[in-house]
Structures are given as C-alpha cells and as structure tokens.
Coordinates of C-alpha atoms in Angstrom, one line a residue:
X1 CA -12.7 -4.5 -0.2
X2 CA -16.2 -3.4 -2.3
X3 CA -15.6 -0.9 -4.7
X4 CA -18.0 1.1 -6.2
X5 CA -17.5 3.3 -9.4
X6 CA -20.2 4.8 -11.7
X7 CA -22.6 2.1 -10.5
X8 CA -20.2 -0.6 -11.2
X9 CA -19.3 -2.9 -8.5
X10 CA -16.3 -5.0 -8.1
X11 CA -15.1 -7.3 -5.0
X12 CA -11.0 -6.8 -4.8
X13 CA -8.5 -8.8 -2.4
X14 CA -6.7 -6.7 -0.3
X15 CA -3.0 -8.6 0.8
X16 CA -0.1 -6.3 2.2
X17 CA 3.4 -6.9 3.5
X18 CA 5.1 -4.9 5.7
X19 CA 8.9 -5.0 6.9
X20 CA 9.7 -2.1 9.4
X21 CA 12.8 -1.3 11.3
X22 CA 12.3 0.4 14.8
X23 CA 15.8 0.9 16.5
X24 CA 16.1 0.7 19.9
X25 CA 17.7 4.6 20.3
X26 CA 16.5 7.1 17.5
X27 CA 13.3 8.5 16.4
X28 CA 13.6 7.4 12.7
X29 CA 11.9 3.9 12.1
X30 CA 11.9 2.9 8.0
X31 CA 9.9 0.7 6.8
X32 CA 9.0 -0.9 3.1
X33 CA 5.5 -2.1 2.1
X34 CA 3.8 -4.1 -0.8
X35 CA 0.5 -4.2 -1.1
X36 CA -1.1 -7.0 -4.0
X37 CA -4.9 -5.9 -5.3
X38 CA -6.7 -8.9 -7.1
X39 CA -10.1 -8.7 -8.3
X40 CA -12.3 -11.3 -7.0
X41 CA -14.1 -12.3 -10.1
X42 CA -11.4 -13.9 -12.1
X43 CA -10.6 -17.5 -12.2
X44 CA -6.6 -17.5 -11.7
X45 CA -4.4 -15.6 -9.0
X46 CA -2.8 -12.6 -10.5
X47 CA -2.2 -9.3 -9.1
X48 CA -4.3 -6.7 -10.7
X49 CA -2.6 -4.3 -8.9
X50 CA 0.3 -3.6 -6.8
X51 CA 1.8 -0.8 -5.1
X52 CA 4.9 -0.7 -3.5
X53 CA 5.1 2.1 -0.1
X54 CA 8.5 3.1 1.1
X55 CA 8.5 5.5 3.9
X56 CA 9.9 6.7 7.7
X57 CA 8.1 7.2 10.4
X58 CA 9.7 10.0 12.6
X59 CA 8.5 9.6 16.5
X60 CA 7.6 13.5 17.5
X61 CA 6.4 12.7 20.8
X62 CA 4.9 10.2 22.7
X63 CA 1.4 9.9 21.3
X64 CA 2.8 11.5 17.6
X65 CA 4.5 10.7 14.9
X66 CA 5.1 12.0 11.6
X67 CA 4.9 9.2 8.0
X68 CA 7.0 10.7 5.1
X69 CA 6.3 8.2 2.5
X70 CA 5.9 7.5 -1.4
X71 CA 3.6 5.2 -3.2
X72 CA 4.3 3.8 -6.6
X73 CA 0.8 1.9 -7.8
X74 CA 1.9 -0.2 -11.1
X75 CA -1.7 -1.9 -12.7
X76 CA -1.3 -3.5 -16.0
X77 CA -2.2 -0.6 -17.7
X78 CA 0.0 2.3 -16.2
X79 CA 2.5 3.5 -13.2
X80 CA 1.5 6.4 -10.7
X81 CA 4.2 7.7 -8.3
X82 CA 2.1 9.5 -5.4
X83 CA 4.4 11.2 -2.6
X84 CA 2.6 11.2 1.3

C-alpha cells in the first residue's frame, strides 16, 4: 500500500488474517480479523499498526448480505474503536 499525506509518502505492508464461521443452516456467519500495518522503511519487523475486526455477516438474499462489524486500530501512539 502507498500512502500519501501532506506530500509525504510512505510504503506500508499490508498482512491480514481472517477466521470466519459459515454454518451450514443459518444466515449469521461471524468472523474475526487481524490486520498487521508495517512501514516499509524500517530495518526490523514490527507492527506499526494493528487493528483487530470482529463482525457478522447476515445473508439477506442471495446476491446480499449485510456486515455489522467493529474495528479497534491500536498504533503505538493511541487506540481508536470505529463501529461499521
């Protein structure tokens, strides 16, 4: 990922795991993500940023579905809780 912000230019990492649950009868499917944010230009490995998405996906039909989730994005400098 390239970000851009006030002219300054930064090359992240983008890695993500995903565990999700679809039951066979039902239209509720949970699932829990973590997402891991490094900024290319340092030397070591270490996770700028991570945020961390628990959620359900409620099947409404057959092409539509509806994603209640939350996102909690921890950087080493604060903690934002965003609801989706």
């Amino acid at each position: 990922q390239q970000t851009f912000d006030r002219g300054d230019s930064k090359a992240r990492l983008r890695s993500r795991l995903k565990l999700a649950y679809a039951p066979e009868k039902g239209i509720v499917s949970p699932y829990f993500s973590i997402e891991f944010i490094k900024v290319c230009m340092t030397l070591f490995w270490r996770a700028d940023r991570m945020r961390y998405r628990p959620g359900v996906e409620i099947a409404l039909a057959k092409r539509w579905a509806l994603d209640i989730f939350i996102v909690i994005s921890m950087s080493l400098q604060k903690v934002n809780i965003l609801p989706g």
